Short mmCIF file of C-alpha atoms in Angstrom, two decimals:
data_model
loop_
_atom_site.label_atom_id
_atom_site.label_comp_id
_atom_site.label_asym_id
_atom_site.label_seq_id
_atom_site.Cartn_x
_atom_site.Cartn_y
_atom_site.Cartn_z
CA MET A 1 -23.25 21.60 8.31
CA ILE A 2 -21.90 18.20 7.00
CA THR A 3 -22.95 14.75 8.26
CA ILE A 4 -20.28 12.10 8.92
CA LYS A 5 -20.87 8.48 9.03
CA VAL A 6 -18.32 5.71 9.86
CA ASP A 7 -18.95 2.10 9.09
CA MET A 8 -17.98 0.41 12.41
CA ASP A 9 -17.98 -3.03 10.81
CA LYS A 10 -15.22 -1.81 8.60
CA CYS A 11 -13.33 0.36 10.95
CA GLN A 12 -10.09 -1.16 12.40
CA HIS A 13 -9.55 1.87 14.70
CA TYR A 14 -6.00 2.76 13.01
CA GLY A 15 -6.65 6.30 13.96
CA GLN A 16 -5.40 7.78 10.70
CA CYS A 17 -8.44 10.09 10.55
CA VAL A 18 -7.54 11.57 13.93
CA TYR A 19 -4.52 13.13 12.52
CA GLU A 20 -6.33 14.56 9.46
CA ALA A 21 -9.56 15.85 11.42
CA PRO A 22 -8.61 15.86 15.09
CA ASN A 23 -11.69 17.90 15.94
CA ILE A 24 -14.02 15.15 14.59
CA PHE A 25 -12.29 11.92 15.45
CA LYS A 26 -10.58 10.53 18.34
CA LEU A 27 -9.34 7.11 19.78
CA ASN A 28 -10.62 6.68 23.24
CA GLU A 29 -8.73 5.08 26.10
CA ASN A 30 -9.66 1.52 24.84
CA ASP A 31 -8.33 2.38 21.41
CA LYS A 32 -11.71 2.67 19.90
CA LEU A 33 -12.82 5.34 17.42
CA GLU A 34 -15.12 8.03 18.52
CA TYR A 35 -16.32 10.69 16.25
CA LEU A 36 -18.86 13.52 15.79
CA ALA A 37 -21.82 12.66 13.43
CA SER A 38 -22.06 16.28 12.27
CA ALA A 39 -19.77 19.27 11.89
CA ASP A 40 -19.44 22.67 10.76
CA GLU A 41 -18.74 23.40 6.92
CA SER A 42 -15.23 24.49 7.86
CA GLU A 43 -14.50 20.88 8.73
CA ARG A 44 -15.27 19.62 5.18
CA GLU A 45 -11.87 19.53 3.78
CA ASN A 46 -10.34 17.89 7.04
CA VAL A 47 -13.04 15.21 7.06
CA LYS A 48 -12.56 14.68 3.26
CA SER A 49 -8.91 13.99 3.90
CA ALA A 50 -9.72 11.70 6.82
CA SER A 51 -12.10 9.88 4.42
CA ASP A 52 -9.26 9.41 1.81
CA ILE A 53 -6.59 8.24 4.19
CA CYS A 54 -8.86 5.74 5.99
CA PRO A 55 -7.21 2.40 5.14
CA MET A 56 -10.57 0.68 5.35
CA GLN A 57 -12.38 3.21 3.36
CA ALA A 58 -14.96 3.37 6.24
CA ILE A 59 -15.64 7.04 6.49
CA GLN A 60 -18.37 8.80 4.38
CA VAL A 61 -19.16 12.55 4.23
CA PHE A 62 -22.77 13.75 3.50
CA ASP A 63 -24.06 17.31 2.70
CA MET B 1 -5.63 4.40 -6.75
CA GLY B 2 -2.82 6.89 -7.56
CA GLY B 3 -4.66 7.88 -10.76
CA LEU B 4 -7.92 8.38 -9.17
CA ARG B 5 -6.52 10.42 -6.43
CA THR B 6 -4.63 12.64 -8.75
CA ALA B 7 -7.75 13.39 -10.69
CA GLU B 8 -9.61 14.14 -7.36
CA SER B 9 -6.98 16.34 -6.38
CA LEU B 10 -6.66 18.23 -9.49
CA ARG B 11 -10.47 18.94 -9.34
CA ARG B 12 -10.12 20.03 -5.80
CA TYR B 13 -7.50 22.54 -6.78
CA LYS B 14 -9.82 23.70 -9.54
CA TYR B 15 -7.97 22.27 -12.59
CA SER B 16 -10.32 22.68 -15.44
CA GLY B 17 -8.68 20.69 -18.20
CA HIS B 18 -9.73 17.25 -19.57
CA ILE B 19 -8.58 14.39 -17.41
CA GLN B 20 -8.20 10.71 -18.71
CA ILE B 21 -7.40 7.76 -16.47
CA LEU B 22 -5.87 4.91 -18.28
CA GLY B 23 -5.89 1.38 -16.67
CA ASP B 24 -4.96 -2.24 -17.58
CA GLU B 25 -7.37 -3.59 -15.25
CA TRP B 26 -10.98 -3.84 -16.26
CA HIS B 27 -12.17 -2.82 -12.68
CA MET B 28 -12.69 0.68 -11.57
CA PRO B 29 -10.17 1.76 -8.93
CA TYR B 30 -10.51 -0.31 -5.66
CA ASN B 31 -8.83 -0.54 -2.27
CA ARG B 32 -6.21 -3.20 -2.11
CA PRO B 33 -5.78 -3.80 1.64
CA PRO B 34 -8.98 -5.95 2.11
CA LEU B 35 -7.77 -8.11 -0.64
CA SER B 36 -5.68 -10.29 1.86
CA LYS B 37 -8.13 -10.01 4.70
CA SER B 38 -11.95 -9.46 4.47
CA LEU B 39 -12.28 -10.00 0.73
CA LEU B 40 -10.32 -13.47 1.00
CA ALA B 41 -12.09 -14.48 4.23
CA GLN B 42 -15.62 -13.51 3.14
CA ASP B 43 -15.57 -13.74 -0.62
CA GLN B 44 -16.75 -10.16 -1.10
CA GLU B 45 -17.75 -8.53 -4.42
CA LEU B 46 -15.79 -5.62 -6.01
CA ALA B 47 -18.44 -3.03 -4.98
CA GLN B 48 -17.40 -3.72 -1.32
CA VAL B 49 -13.81 -2.55 -2.11
CA SER B 50 -14.34 0.07 -4.71
CA PHE B 51 -13.34 3.66 -4.09
CA PRO B 52 -16.57 5.80 -4.17
CA ILE B 53 -16.48 8.18 -7.10
CA LYS B 54 -18.56 11.30 -7.41
CA SER B 55 -18.60 11.39 -11.37
CA ASP B 56 -19.99 14.95 -11.64
CA GLU B 57 -17.18 16.45 -9.49
CA LEU B 58 -14.47 14.25 -10.90
CA ASN B 59 -15.43 14.74 -14.55
CA THR B 60 -12.89 12.23 -15.74
CA GLU B 61 -12.72 9.89 -18.74
CA PHE B 62 -11.78 6.30 -17.74
CA THR B 63 -10.26 3.88 -20.22
CA LEU B 64 -10.12 0.39 -18.68
CA GLY B 65 -8.80 -3.04 -19.76
CA ASP B 66 -6.19 -1.26 -22.00
CA GLY B 67 -2.77 -0.74 -20.38
CA VAL B 68 -0.26 1.67 -21.80
CA ARG B 69 2.23 0.04 -24.04
CA GLN B 70 4.70 2.78 -24.78
CA LEU B 71 5.54 6.44 -23.78
CA SER B 72 7.03 8.77 -26.25
CA MET B 73 8.18 11.92 -24.70
CA GLU B 74 9.22 13.25 -28.08
CA GLN B 75 5.70 12.87 -29.30
CA GLN B 76 3.95 13.78 -25.97
CA SER B 77 1.87 10.77 -26.30
CA VAL B 78 1.22 7.18 -24.87
CA THR B 79 0.24 4.22 -27.02
CA LEU B 80 -2.09 1.81 -25.52
CA GLN B 81 -1.97 -1.99 -25.84
CA SER B 82 -4.96 -1.75 -28.37
CA GLY B 83 -2.74 0.58 -30.47
CA LYS B 84 -4.91 3.73 -29.59
CA LYS B 85 -2.73 6.86 -29.23
CA ILE B 86 -3.41 9.54 -26.65
CA GLU B 87 -1.60 12.78 -26.46
CA PHE B 88 -1.02 14.65 -23.23
CA ASP B 89 0.07 18.08 -21.76
CA PHE B 90 0.83 16.40 -18.38
CA LEU B 91 1.32 12.76 -17.69
CA VAL B 92 1.08 11.10 -14.21
CA ALA B 93 2.78 7.76 -14.19
CA ALA B 94 0.93 5.62 -11.42
CA THR B 95 1.39 2.13 -12.94
CA GLY B 96 2.19 0.55 -9.60
CA LEU B 97 3.71 -2.93 -9.12
CA ARG B 98 3.22 -6.53 -10.12
CA SER B 99 3.96 -9.68 -8.02
CA LYS B 100 7.16 -11.39 -8.58
CA LYS B 101 7.05 -15.00 -9.48
CA LEU B 102 9.86 -17.48 -9.53
CA VAL B 103 10.58 -20.01 -12.34
CA PHE B 104 11.15 -23.51 -11.23
CA PRO B 105 12.46 -26.55 -13.18
CA ASN B 106 9.04 -28.23 -12.80
CA ASN B 107 7.33 -24.80 -13.53
CA LEU B 108 3.75 -25.91 -12.85
CA GLN B 109 1.14 -23.00 -12.92
CA SER B 110 -2.13 -24.70 -11.93
CA GLU B 111 -3.16 -23.98 -8.26
CA ARG B 112 -0.44 -21.44 -8.03
CA PHE B 113 -1.13 -17.76 -7.02
CA ALA B 114 0.18 -14.47 -6.27
CA LEU B 115 -1.91 -11.73 -4.62
CA ARG B 116 -2.02 -8.14 -5.97
CA THR B 117 -5.27 -7.72 -7.68
CA PHE B 118 -8.95 -8.21 -7.07
CA ASP B 119 -8.90 -11.01 -9.65
CA ASP B 120 -5.95 -12.78 -7.74
CA ALA B 121 -7.95 -12.62 -4.43
CA LYS B 122 -11.06 -14.02 -6.04
CA ALA B 123 -8.98 -17.00 -7.72
CA ILE B 124 -7.27 -17.83 -4.35
CA ARG B 125 -10.85 -17.68 -2.65
CA GLN B 126 -12.16 -20.20 -5.16
CA ALA B 127 -9.13 -22.57 -4.80
CA VAL B 128 -8.86 -22.68 -1.06
CA GLY B 129 -11.17 -24.52 1.44
CA SER B 130 -11.01 -26.34 4.65
CA GLY B 131 -8.31 -28.99 4.87
CA LYS B 132 -6.33 -27.85 1.94
CA ASP B 133 -2.65 -27.69 2.16
CA VAL B 134 -1.43 -24.20 1.44
CA VAL B 135 2.32 -23.27 1.13
CA ILE B 136 3.06 -19.60 1.13
CA LEU B 137 6.34 -18.42 -0.10
CA GLY B 138 7.55 -15.22 1.71
CA SER B 139 7.11 -13.94 5.36
CA GLY B 140 6.44 -10.35 4.67
CA PHE B 141 3.13 -8.59 5.24
CA ILE B 142 1.18 -10.18 2.48
CA GLY B 143 2.51 -13.63 3.22
CA LEU B 144 1.64 -13.23 6.86
CA GLU B 145 -1.74 -11.72 6.37
CA VAL B 146 -2.88 -14.30 3.72
CA ALA B 147 -1.52 -17.16 6.08
CA ALA B 148 -3.71 -15.80 8.95
CA THR B 149 -6.84 -15.56 6.73
CA LEU B 150 -6.41 -18.93 5.04
CA ARG B 151 -5.81 -20.46 8.59
CA GLY B 152 -9.01 -18.95 9.59
CA LEU B 153 -10.75 -20.72 6.79
CA GLY B 154 -9.46 -23.99 7.87
CA CYS B 155 -6.40 -24.50 5.65
CA ARG B 156 -3.29 -26.04 6.88
CA VAL B 157 -0.82 -23.36 6.19
CA LYS B 158 2.96 -23.43 5.98
CA ILE B 159 5.13 -20.36 5.44
CA VAL B 160 8.57 -20.82 3.65
CA ALA B 161 10.94 -17.91 3.83
CA MET B 162 14.59 -16.95 3.41
CA GLU B 163 14.67 -14.75 6.52
CA ASP B 164 15.42 -16.12 9.87
CA ILE B 165 12.69 -14.17 11.48
CA PRO B 166 9.36 -12.96 9.83
CA LEU B 167 9.47 -9.14 9.38
CA GLY B 168 12.85 -9.17 11.57
CA LEU B 169 14.67 -6.68 9.14
CA ILE B 170 11.75 -4.38 9.18
CA LEU B 171 10.53 -4.35 12.66
CA GLY B 172 13.64 -5.91 14.74
CA GLU B 173 14.17 -9.43 15.94
CA PRO B 174 12.04 -9.35 19.07
CA PHE B 175 9.03 -8.04 17.28
CA GLY B 176 9.54 -10.40 14.38
CA GLU B 177 9.88 -13.59 16.94
CA GLU B 178 6.61 -12.38 18.69
CA ILE B 179 4.69 -12.39 15.31
CA ARG B 180 6.06 -15.82 14.58
CA ARG B 181 5.04 -16.96 17.98
CA ARG B 182 1.54 -15.83 17.52
CA HIS B 183 1.17 -17.46 14.17
CA GLU B 184 2.61 -20.76 15.40
CA THR B 185 0.14 -20.77 18.23
CA LYS B 186 -2.68 -20.65 15.54
CA GLY B 187 -1.19 -23.44 13.89
CA ILE B 188 0.80 -22.04 10.99
CA GLU B 189 4.14 -23.68 10.30
CA PHE B 190 7.33 -21.89 9.62
CA TYR B 191 10.28 -23.08 7.26
CA LEU B 192 12.56 -20.26 7.76
CA ASN B 193 16.12 -19.64 6.49
CA ASN B 194 14.77 -21.77 3.71
CA ARG B 195 13.48 -21.69 0.13
CA VAL B 196 11.52 -23.74 -2.47
CA THR B 197 13.92 -25.35 -5.06
CA ASP B 198 11.11 -27.10 -7.12
CA LEU B 199 7.60 -28.04 -7.54
CA VAL B 200 6.50 -31.61 -7.45
CA GLY B 201 3.37 -32.98 -9.65
CA ASN B 202 2.43 -33.90 -13.00
CA THR B 203 -0.27 -31.33 -13.91
CA ALA B 204 -1.28 -30.10 -10.46
CA ILE B 205 1.27 -29.48 -7.63
CA THR B 206 1.32 -32.01 -4.90
CA HIS B 207 4.48 -31.06 -2.99
CA VAL B 208 7.15 -28.42 -2.90
CA LYS B 209 10.83 -29.23 -2.34
CA LEU B 210 12.73 -27.21 -0.01
CA VAL B 211 16.55 -26.55 -0.23
CA ASP B 212 17.08 -28.47 3.10
CA GLY B 213 15.70 -31.59 1.54
CA GLN B 214 12.14 -31.60 3.02
CA SER B 215 9.13 -32.15 0.92
CA LEU B 216 5.89 -30.31 1.86
CA ALA B 217 2.38 -31.38 0.90
CA CYS B 218 0.90 -28.70 -1.14
CA ASP B 219 -2.44 -28.28 -2.91
CA ILE B 220 -2.09 -24.44 -3.18
CA PHE B 221 1.12 -22.62 -3.66
CA ILE B 222 1.16 -18.77 -3.12
CA GLU B 223 4.25 -16.62 -3.90
CA ALA B 224 4.37 -13.64 -1.78
CA ILE B 225 8.12 -12.61 -2.51
CA GLY B 226 7.69 -8.92 -3.24
CA SER B 227 6.92 -6.87 -6.26
CA ALA B 228 8.51 -5.21 -9.30
CA ALA B 229 7.63 -1.85 -10.66
CA ASN B 230 5.63 -1.54 -13.81
CA VAL B 231 7.89 0.78 -15.83
CA GLU B 232 8.73 -0.97 -19.05
CA TRP B 233 6.32 1.32 -20.97
CA LEU B 234 8.60 4.18 -19.87
CA GLU B 235 11.62 2.86 -21.59
CA GLY B 236 13.30 4.64 -24.51
CA ASN B 237 12.81 8.06 -23.01
CA GLU B 238 16.13 8.47 -21.27
CA LEU B 239 14.39 8.37 -17.83
CA ASP B 240 16.12 6.64 -14.70
CA LEU B 241 14.35 3.56 -14.34
CA SER B 242 16.89 1.56 -12.29
CA ASP B 243 14.25 0.84 -9.59
CA GLY B 244 10.80 2.24 -10.39
CA LEU B 245 10.71 5.87 -11.83
CA LEU B 246 13.32 8.16 -10.30
CA THR B 247 11.70 11.72 -9.32
CA ASP B 248 12.97 14.76 -7.86
CA SER B 249 11.65 15.94 -4.50
CA SER B 250 8.51 17.59 -6.22
CA LEU B 251 7.91 14.10 -8.00
CA HIS B 252 8.84 15.24 -11.40
CA ALA B 253 10.54 12.34 -13.34
CA VAL B 254 14.32 12.53 -13.57
CA LYS B 255 16.17 11.79 -16.71
CA SER B 256 19.36 9.69 -16.75
CA ASN B 257 21.31 12.84 -17.09
CA GLY B 258 19.89 14.24 -13.80
CA THR B 259 17.44 16.88 -15.33
CA SER B 260 13.94 16.90 -14.29
CA VAL B 261 11.04 16.55 -16.67
CA SER B 262 8.46 19.34 -16.20
CA ASN B 263 5.30 17.48 -17.44
CA LEU B 264 5.84 13.81 -16.35
CA PHE B 265 5.30 12.69 -12.79
CA GLY B 266 5.76 9.64 -10.73
CA VAL B 267 3.12 8.78 -8.13
CA GLY B 268 2.63 5.85 -5.75
CA ASP B 269 4.66 2.72 -5.57
CA ILE B 270 6.68 3.25 -8.74
CA ALA B 271 7.95 6.74 -7.52
CA ARG B 272 11.63 6.55 -6.34
CA PHE B 273 11.78 10.03 -4.57
CA PRO B 274 14.13 11.40 -2.17
CA ASN B 275 12.70 11.79 1.51
CA MET B 276 14.62 14.52 3.17
CA ARG B 277 13.01 13.64 6.44
CA PHE B 278 15.41 10.69 6.73
CA GLU B 279 18.08 12.28 4.39
CA LEU B 280 18.21 8.94 2.61
CA PRO B 281 19.04 8.34 -1.17
CA PRO B 282 15.85 8.19 -3.25
CA ARG B 283 13.74 5.08 -2.86
CA ARG B 284 10.34 3.66 -3.49
CA ILE B 285 8.07 3.18 -0.45
CA GLU B 286 5.38 0.45 -0.92
CA HIS B 287 2.96 1.71 1.65
CA TRP B 288 -0.77 2.51 1.18
CA ASN B 289 -0.46 6.12 2.19
CA ILE B 290 1.99 6.98 -0.55
CA PRO B 291 -0.20 6.90 -3.72
CA LEU B 292 -2.63 9.20 -1.81
CA GLU B 293 0.05 11.67 -0.64
CA SER B 294 2.09 11.60 -3.74
CA SER B 295 -0.84 12.14 -5.95
CA ARG B 296 -1.97 15.20 -4.07
CA ARG B 297 1.62 16.52 -4.43
CA ALA B 298 1.68 15.92 -8.26
CA ALA B 299 -1.71 17.48 -8.57
CA ARG B 300 -0.50 20.65 -6.89
CA GLU B 301 2.66 20.74 -8.98
CA ILE B 302 0.51 20.50 -12.25
CA VAL B 303 -1.91 23.26 -11.04
CA ARG B 304 0.99 25.56 -10.09
CA GLN B 305 2.54 25.14 -13.59
CA VAL B 306 -0.78 25.74 -15.44
CA VAL B 307 -1.98 28.63 -13.05
CA PRO B 308 0.85 30.06 -11.13
CA GLY B 309 -0.18 31.54 -7.63
CA SER B 310 -3.54 29.66 -7.77
CA ILE B 311 -2.91 27.67 -4.57
CA GLU B 312 -2.21 29.65 -1.54
CA GLY B 313 0.97 29.07 0.27
CA PHE B 314 2.19 26.63 -2.31
CA GLU B 315 4.82 28.51 -4.03
CA SER B 316 7.00 27.95 -1.06
CA GLU B 317 6.18 24.26 -0.32
CA ASP B 318 8.98 22.11 0.79
CA GLY B 319 10.00 18.89 -0.83
CA PHE B 320 7.80 15.74 -0.77
CA ASN B 321 8.81 14.33 2.63
CA PRO B 322 5.97 11.89 3.74
CA LEU B 323 5.71 10.05 6.85
CA PRO B 324 5.54 6.35 5.96
CA THR B 325 2.65 4.54 7.57
CA PHE B 326 1.75 0.97 7.58
CA TRP B 327 -0.63 -1.38 9.37
CA SER B 328 -1.42 -5.15 9.24
CA ASP B 329 -4.17 -7.25 10.56
CA GLN B 330 -3.29 -10.85 11.19
CA PHE B 331 -5.57 -13.09 13.21
CA GLU B 332 -6.98 -11.07 16.11
CA PHE B 333 -3.86 -8.74 16.40
CA SER B 334 -2.93 -5.66 14.55
CA ILE B 335 0.46 -3.97 13.81
CA LEU B 336 0.60 -0.29 13.51
CA SER B 337 3.75 1.61 12.48
CA PHE B 338 4.88 5.10 11.53
CA GLY B 339 8.10 6.29 10.16
CA GLU B 340 11.13 4.05 9.04
CA PRO B 341 11.64 1.45 11.84
CA ARG B 342 14.19 -0.34 9.45
CA LEU B 343 16.68 2.59 9.73
CA ALA B 344 17.14 2.18 13.58
CA ASP B 345 20.57 1.48 14.98
CA GLU B 346 18.84 1.04 18.41
CA ILE B 347 15.35 -0.56 19.21
CA ARG B 348 13.78 -0.09 22.66
CA LEU B 349 10.61 -1.68 24.09
CA LEU B 350 8.93 1.40 25.15
CA GLU B 351 5.68 0.15 26.61
CA GLY B 352 3.81 -3.06 27.26
CA ASN B 353 4.79 -6.73 27.15
CA LEU B 354 5.55 -8.80 23.97
CA GLY B 355 2.82 -11.40 24.84
CA GLU B 356 0.06 -8.80 25.18
CA GLU B 357 0.27 -5.17 23.75
CA PHE B 358 3.47 -3.31 23.18
CA ILE B 359 5.14 -0.33 21.52
CA PHE B 360 8.78 -0.32 20.15
CA ALA B 361 10.65 2.94 19.52
CA TYR B 362 13.21 2.97 16.84
CA LEU B 363 16.14 5.21 17.13
CA ARG B 364 19.07 6.20 14.81
CA GLU B 365 21.89 8.24 16.29
CA GLY B 366 19.51 9.01 19.21
CA SER B 367 16.69 10.54 17.03
CA LEU B 368 13.31 8.70 16.82
CA VAL B 369 13.01 7.47 13.17
CA GLY B 370 9.88 5.09 13.87
CA VAL B 371 7.45 3.74 16.13
CA ALA B 372 5.53 0.46 15.84
CA GLY B 373 3.51 -1.86 18.03
CA ILE B 374 0.70 -4.29 18.51
CA GLY B 375 -2.42 -2.84 19.94
CA MET B 376 -1.90 0.44 21.77
CA LYS B 377 -3.16 2.43 18.59
CA GLY B 378 -3.94 5.59 20.50
CA LYS B 379 -0.57 5.83 21.93
CA ILE B 380 1.30 4.96 18.83
CA ASN B 381 -0.75 7.59 16.80
CA LYS B 382 0.28 10.15 19.50
CA MET B 383 3.92 9.44 18.88
CA ARG B 384 3.97 10.14 15.21
CA LYS B 385 4.61 13.67 15.90
CA ASP B 386 7.76 12.97 17.78
CA ILE B 387 9.29 11.44 14.68
CA ILE B 388 12.09 13.37 13.12
CA LYS B 389 10.90 15.94 10.44
#
């Protein structure tokens, strides 16, 4: 399992992460980010890509 | 950023050789978008914008504060400012951009800034304060973002620009007019279709003179008139450096005679690459996602050349055809765009109202080449898949 943390003070809800890891991140109907705080190991590369692509560098991945 | 992301990608693709990152700044790699926004607004420290680095995984040597002076392809080496010489098997050029600055008859430098680096942002932050007269030259993204942030700090902000409409050439006239209206509502003054002809003052700037004869009070002068690629160190190697470093569709540097160089790559803002998605002549793209995507691509090329067949599915990879992405936060509104709106021959308001939230679709010969709007991020994101491939 991996743990995912988004700094919601930094997050600007651009949704770039949604494209990289659609199973983990989504923008809700109010354009606010929602995400799963933990995920299967198989999502690691996608979440890492989402973390890289985040313009605000708000996403962290933990083991 | 391009250097760091290349090193990370090389390790991710199991590259086991020695990696060195050479940089002219003293700081470890950091994220630039906050420089015009939160870092300028809140006087944050470098740690708040530094990219997190897992040193053990990265296993990379950093040489900072010592930029590259000269490349020699013949000797397969680079010489640093200090005179130190470093040999390489592969070289990734990711030296990015520097701010352009004008030369005026009265070419005062005091209280005069551009914004590109962390040190630039700190210097502006220290100079500004409530009630200061700030003149910003340029109405592009950086000019507008800095204007909004400094207005938020209580400065009196004036924007002087050659364009008729801020961002009009990029996002279209109605969109640009709406951006101007929103800035004016917040108290920003625009002097458009105009330019600064000289600075006035003895040691410190007191005014700037405009070409139309006006004189604007000015305590702080900020030039946001675009960037130039840092490619001088590549000269003398028969490379095509006419605007940045020309590369082929897999980011190998291209010589003036048209042949590709197998072990030299261009990454990030300096890479002028062909993007077949839009079937355009090669050009540089100064968007934040390009260093990331191009560094991954260059890393894959290197690993493929070192250990053929080691990356699954990579032998048949297409050219590097990224989807340009940009965003901008100004006051309480944010702009989000995918694709190349500037290529459009037709612009349609797709949803919403200009005064609130909206999305424009940008079409060329009937095909969607870009989408951009204010707010409505979820919907804009969903449309990125509809842009031509």
